[in-house]
XYZ file of N, CA and C in Angstrom:
399
model
N 0.844 -1.195 0.000
C 0.000 0.000 0.000
C 0.882 1.249 0.000
N 0.907 1.914 -1.134
C 1.824 3.040 -1.310
C 1.486 4.225 -0.409
N 0.192 4.474 -0.238
C -0.221 5.599 0.617
C 0.276 5.411 2.049
N 0.081 4.209 2.570
C 0.514 3.915 3.940
C 2.021 4.101 4.085
N 2.762 3.654 3.082
C 4.215 3.796 3.107
C 4.612 5.266 3.118
N 3.968 6.048 2.258
C 4.244 7.482 2.197
C 3.925 8.141 3.531
N 2.804 7.726 4.105
C 2.372 8.262 5.389
C 3.417 7.935 6.467
N 3.882 6.680 6.474
C 4.898 6.259 7.432
C 6.185 7.058 7.277
N 6.539 7.329 6.023
C 7.737 8.140 5.742
C 7.612 9.520 6.388
N 6.453 10.134 6.187
C 6.204 11.471 6.736
C 6.276 11.433 8.258
N 5.620 10.442 8.833
C 5.614 10.297 10.285
C 7.043 10.149 10.800
N 7.795 9.272 10.128
C 9.165 9.024 10.569
C 10.020 10.289 10.435
N 9.832 10.997 9.327
C 10.615 12.212 9.092
C 10.286 13.275 10.146
N 9.010 13.464 10.406
C 8.603 14.460 11.403
C 9.165 14.115 12.787
N 9.160 12.844 13.098
C 9.675 12.401 14.398
C 11.189 12.626 14.467
N 11.857 12.300 13.373
C 13.314 12.489 13.271
C 13.721 13.927 13.560
N 12.990 14.866 12.964
C 13.291 16.291 13.146
C 13.235 16.656 14.627
N 12.177 16.236 15.283
C 12.023 16.517 16.713
C 13.164 15.868 17.494
N 13.446 14.612 17.151
C 14.481 13.847 17.843
C 15.859 14.494 17.688
N 16.145 15.010 16.488
C 17.442 15.662 16.252
C 17.602 16.904 17.133
N 16.523 17.642 17.318
C 16.566 18.791 18.227
C 16.898 18.349 19.645
N 16.286 17.247 20.039
C 16.524 16.699 21.369
C 17.999 16.320 21.522
N 18.533 15.637 20.521
C 19.932 15.204 20.568
C 20.902 16.379 20.610
N 20.514 17.490 19.962
C 21.358 18.697 19.978
C 21.170 19.482 21.279
N 20.325 18.965 22.144
C 19.973 19.633 23.402
C 19.280 20.979 23.170
N 18.638 21.092 22.012
C 17.820 22.276 21.747
C 16.403 21.915 22.208
N 16.229 21.954 23.526
C 15.004 21.418 24.123
C 13.758 22.209 23.762
N 13.903 23.530 23.631
C 12.737 24.345 23.250
C 12.205 23.916 21.882
N 13.109 23.758 20.926
C 12.691 23.326 19.583
C 12.142 21.913 19.624
N 12.771 21.058 20.422
C 12.300 19.674 20.543
C 10.855 19.656 21.027
N 10.564 20.441 22.058
C 9.201 20.506 22.606
C 8.220 20.943 21.507
N 8.588 22.002 20.807
C 7.712 22.519 19.741
C 7.475 21.464 18.665
N 8.538 20.783 18.257
C 8.412 19.771 17.199
C 7.637 18.537 17.661
N 7.873 18.097 18.887
C 7.127 16.938 19.394
C 5.634 17.281 19.539
N 5.333 18.504 19.950
C 3.925 18.915 20.067
C 3.281 18.962 18.692
N 4.020 19.481 17.736
C 3.562 19.547 16.359
C 3.314 18.130 15.827
N 4.237 17.238 16.157
C 4.120 15.843 15.745
C 2.814 15.246 16.268
N 2.509 15.503 17.537
C 1.281 14.967 18.135
C 0.032 15.503 17.436
N 0.065 16.782 17.069
C -1.072 17.377 16.369
C -1.275 16.716 15.008
N -0.164 16.517 14.294
C -0.246 15.967 12.945
C -0.507 14.462 12.922
N 0.020 13.756 13.906
C -0.059 12.282 13.896
C -0.580 11.734 15.234
N -1.784 12.148 15.652
C -2.264 11.726 16.979
C -2.430 10.216 17.119
N -2.653 9.536 15.998
C -2.898 8.089 16.057
C -1.611 7.273 15.917
N -0.521 7.950 15.630
C 0.744 7.230 15.471
C 1.157 6.599 16.796
N 1.765 5.413 16.717
C 2.231 4.798 17.962
C 3.447 5.540 18.529
N 3.952 6.515 17.782
C 5.045 7.348 18.304
C 4.526 8.554 19.093
N 3.208 8.755 19.089
C 2.636 9.906 19.806
C 2.933 9.819 21.304
N 2.879 8.615 21.843
C 3.190 8.433 23.274
C 4.663 8.764 23.538
N 5.540 8.370 22.632
C 6.964 8.694 22.781
C 7.166 10.200 22.724
N 6.464 10.844 21.796
C 6.552 12.301 21.675
C 6.161 12.951 22.996
N 5.069 12.470 23.590
C 4.614 13.019 24.875
C 5.687 12.833 25.952
N 6.278 11.655 25.966
C 7.332 11.368 26.948
C 8.515 12.327 26.773
N 8.948 12.535 25.536
C 10.126 13.384 25.290
C 9.838 14.862 25.529
N 8.576 15.254 25.457
C 8.208 16.621 25.859
C 8.504 16.769 27.356
N 8.100 15.763 28.119
C 8.389 15.762 29.559
C 9.884 15.787 29.834
N 10.625 14.936 29.141
C 12.080 14.871 29.310
C 12.741 16.207 28.980
N 12.240 16.873 27.956
C 12.815 18.164 27.547
C 12.623 19.211 28.644
N 11.415 19.254 29.216
C 11.176 20.189 30.325
C 12.048 19.820 31.525
N 12.199 18.539 31.757
C 13.047 18.076 32.862
C 14.486 18.549 32.646
N 14.981 18.388 31.420
C 16.345 18.805 31.085
C 16.528 20.306 31.259
N 15.448 21.061 31.034
C 15.481 22.514 31.213
C 15.278 22.903 32.688
N 15.177 21.895 33.535
C 14.927 22.070 34.974
C 13.585 22.775 35.238
N 12.646 22.577 34.325
C 11.275 23.083 34.508
C 10.460 21.921 35.066
N 10.708 21.638 36.334
C 10.181 20.401 36.925
C 8.661 20.381 37.034
N 8.059 21.547 37.329
C 6.590 21.607 37.414
C 5.951 21.198 36.089
N 6.488 21.755 35.005
C 5.946 21.443 33.678
C 6.256 19.995 33.300
N 7.425 19.523 33.672
C 7.789 18.134 33.393
C 6.782 17.183 34.045
N 6.401 17.493 35.273
C 5.431 16.664 36.007
C 4.112 16.592 35.243
N 3.652 17.738 34.764
C 2.402 17.799 33.998
C 2.501 16.935 32.737
N 3.627 17.061 32.016
C 3.792 16.335 30.750
C 3.959 14.835 30.981
N 4.710 14.458 32.009
C 4.860 13.023 32.308
C 3.517 12.429 32.738
N 2.737 13.215 33.478
C 1.426 12.746 33.905
C 0.530 12.484 32.698
N 0.678 13.322 31.659
C -0.114 13.171 30.442
C 0.220 11.876 29.697
N 1.429 11.366 29.876
C 1.780 10.086 29.237
C 0.827 9.015 29.739
N 0.647 8.984 31.074
C -0.237 7.985 31.666
C -1.704 8.250 31.347
N -2.135 9.510 31.461
C -3.564 9.776 31.279
C -3.993 9.616 29.826
N -3.109 9.995 28.880
C -3.492 9.919 27.467
C -3.171 8.582 26.819
N -2.159 7.913 27.339
C -1.727 6.639 26.737
C -1.525 5.600 27.838
N -2.591 5.247 28.560
C -2.421 4.360 29.725
C -1.739 3.028 29.400
N -1.896 2.567 28.163
C -1.276 1.293 27.774
C 0.090 1.498 27.123
N 0.521 2.744 27.045
C 1.780 3.048 26.355
C 2.988 2.446 27.049
N 3.956 2.040 26.258
C 5.143 1.404 26.834
C 6.025 2.402 27.583
N 5.763 3.688 27.410
C 6.559 4.707 28.094
C 6.008 5.048 29.485
N 4.899 4.435 29.889
C 4.280 4.790 31.168
C 5.223 4.578 32.355
N 5.871 3.406 32.498
C 6.764 3.260 33.664
C 7.895 4.295 33.690
N 8.466 4.584 32.531
C 9.539 5.585 32.457
C 9.007 6.972 32.833
N 7.790 7.276 32.382
C 7.189 8.582 32.691
C 6.925 8.722 34.189
N 6.414 7.655 34.809
C 6.154 7.694 36.255
C 7.460 7.861 37.023
N 8.484 7.167 36.573
C 9.794 7.254 37.214
C 10.331 8.681 37.149
N 10.308 9.264 35.948
C 10.841 10.611 35.784
C 9.966 11.654 36.484
N 8.671 11.378 36.550
C 7.766 12.265 37.288
C 8.168 12.272 38.766
N 8.492 11.097 39.275
C 8.949 10.982 40.661
C 10.251 11.758 40.866
N 11.178 11.631 39.921
C 12.447 12.371 40.007
C 12.182 13.876 40.046
N 11.229 14.329 39.221
C 10.908 15.756 39.169
C 10.339 16.228 40.509
N 9.450 15.414 41.098
C 8.923 15.754 42.432
C 10.065 15.831 43.445
N 11.000 14.887 43.373
C 12.138 14.877 44.291
C 12.983 16.142 44.114
N 13.171 16.563 42.864
C 13.932 17.795 42.593
C 13.267 19.001 43.246
N 11.940 18.963 43.331
C 11.187 20.070 43.937
C 11.085 19.916 45.457
N 11.671 18.844 45.980
C 11.617 18.591 47.415
C 10.297 17.996 47.876
N 9.486 17.542 46.926
C 8.191 16.930 47.277
C 8.365 15.421 47.373
N 9.048 15.011 48.428
C 9.441 13.608 48.538
C 8.295 12.633 48.733
N 7.209 13.084 49.381
C 6.099 12.145 49.581
C 5.436 11.813 48.246
N 5.283 12.822 47.381
C 4.748 12.565 46.034
C 5.695 11.670 45.243
N 6.975 11.955 45.358
C 7.979 11.148 44.658
C 7.875 9.697 45.109
N 7.805 9.502 46.428
C 7.763 8.147 46.988
C 6.557 7.345 46.489
N 5.382 7.991 46.455
C 4.162 7.309 45.986
C 4.335 6.785 44.562
N 4.881 7.626 43.697
C 5.077 7.226 42.304
C 6.114 6.118 42.186
N 7.188 6.234 42.944
C 8.246 5.211 42.899
C 7.699 3.859 43.349
N 6.897 3.877 44.414
C 6.295 2.623 44.902
C 5.370 2.032 43.846
N 4.654 2.886 43.152
C 3.759 2.413 42.095
C 4.554 1.725 40.980
N 5.670 2.331 40.596
C 6.521 1.734 39.555
C 7.016 0.366 40.016
N 7.479 0.289 41.259
C 8.006 -0.965 41.809
C 6.918 -2.039 41.823
N 5.698 -1.656 42.221
C 4.617 -2.640 42.341
C 4.009 -3.035 40.994
N 3.693 -2.031 40.170
C 2.975 -2.301 38.925
C 3.858 -2.809 37.795
N 5.110 -2.375 37.808
C 6.017 -2.707 36.693
C 7.255 -3.408 37.229
N 6.994 -4.400 38.081
C 8.050 -5.056 38.859
C 9.224 -5.556 38.024
N 8.948 -6.068 36.828
C 10.012 -6.706 36.042
C 10.828 -5.735 35.191
N 10.541 -4.444 35.307
C 11.196 -3.486 34.406
C 12.467 -2.900 35.007
N 13.256 -2.352 34.117
C 14.456 -1.606 34.494
C 14.056 -0.403 35.352
N 12.899 0.193 35.016
C 12.407 1.346 35.769
C 12.159 0.991 37.228
N 11.671 -0.228 37.477
C 11.424 -0.659 38.857
C 12.735 -0.727 39.634
N 13.776 -1.215 38.988
C 15.092 -1.278 39.630
C 15.589 0.131 39.970
N 15.411 1.049 39.023
C 15.824 2.437 39.256
C 14.984 3.086 40.357
N 13.701 2.744 40.378
C 12.802 3.291 41.397
C 13.231 2.835 42.790
N 13.657 1.572 42.911
C 14.135 1.047 44.205
C 15.356 1.842 44.679
N 16.280 2.086 43.747
C 17.474 2.887 44.073
C 17.074 4.256 44.595
N 16.160 4.893 43.869
C 15.740 6.251 44.223
C 15.039 6.258 45.584
N 14.231 5.238 45.855
C 13.564 5.152 47.159
C 14.592 5.100 48.284
N 15.640 4.302 48.075
C 16.719 4.218 49.070
C 17.337 5.592 49.315
N 17.618 6.285 48.228
C 18.292 7.583 48.368
C 17.386 8.621 49.040
N 16.078 8.486 48.870
C 15.147 9.424 49.509
C 15.015 9.146 51.004
N 15.259 7.905 51.394
C 15.114 7.546 52.804
C 16.327 7.982 53.626
N 17.471 8.082 52.952
C 18.677 8.419 53.712
C 18.719 9.896 54.096
């Protein structure tokens, strides 16, 4: 199906552009491009990744409040998305950066319980230890 292939090309290209901004640490442009990507390709399975990287970009800019909002949107908009455990983990890190350790702890425990077999759960355990000390 030629149309589908062309569509996939466009999706991949648009995602690439956003990703390249991220790699260059041009986080403002990355955010703009990932948001644009979501508008243009809401049904793409990369939309959840775009949402996650919007959160990561705000986190990298040390805009922790906004990062929390964007990471939360990963779960609310894409509950089955594969980026959910990573988003919860980073959301917890953002809360910890703001000194909101009880919020951080709740999210970390959720990652450990719900996504026990993941790398994120291992990282969450580490972070819980560091918050207790």
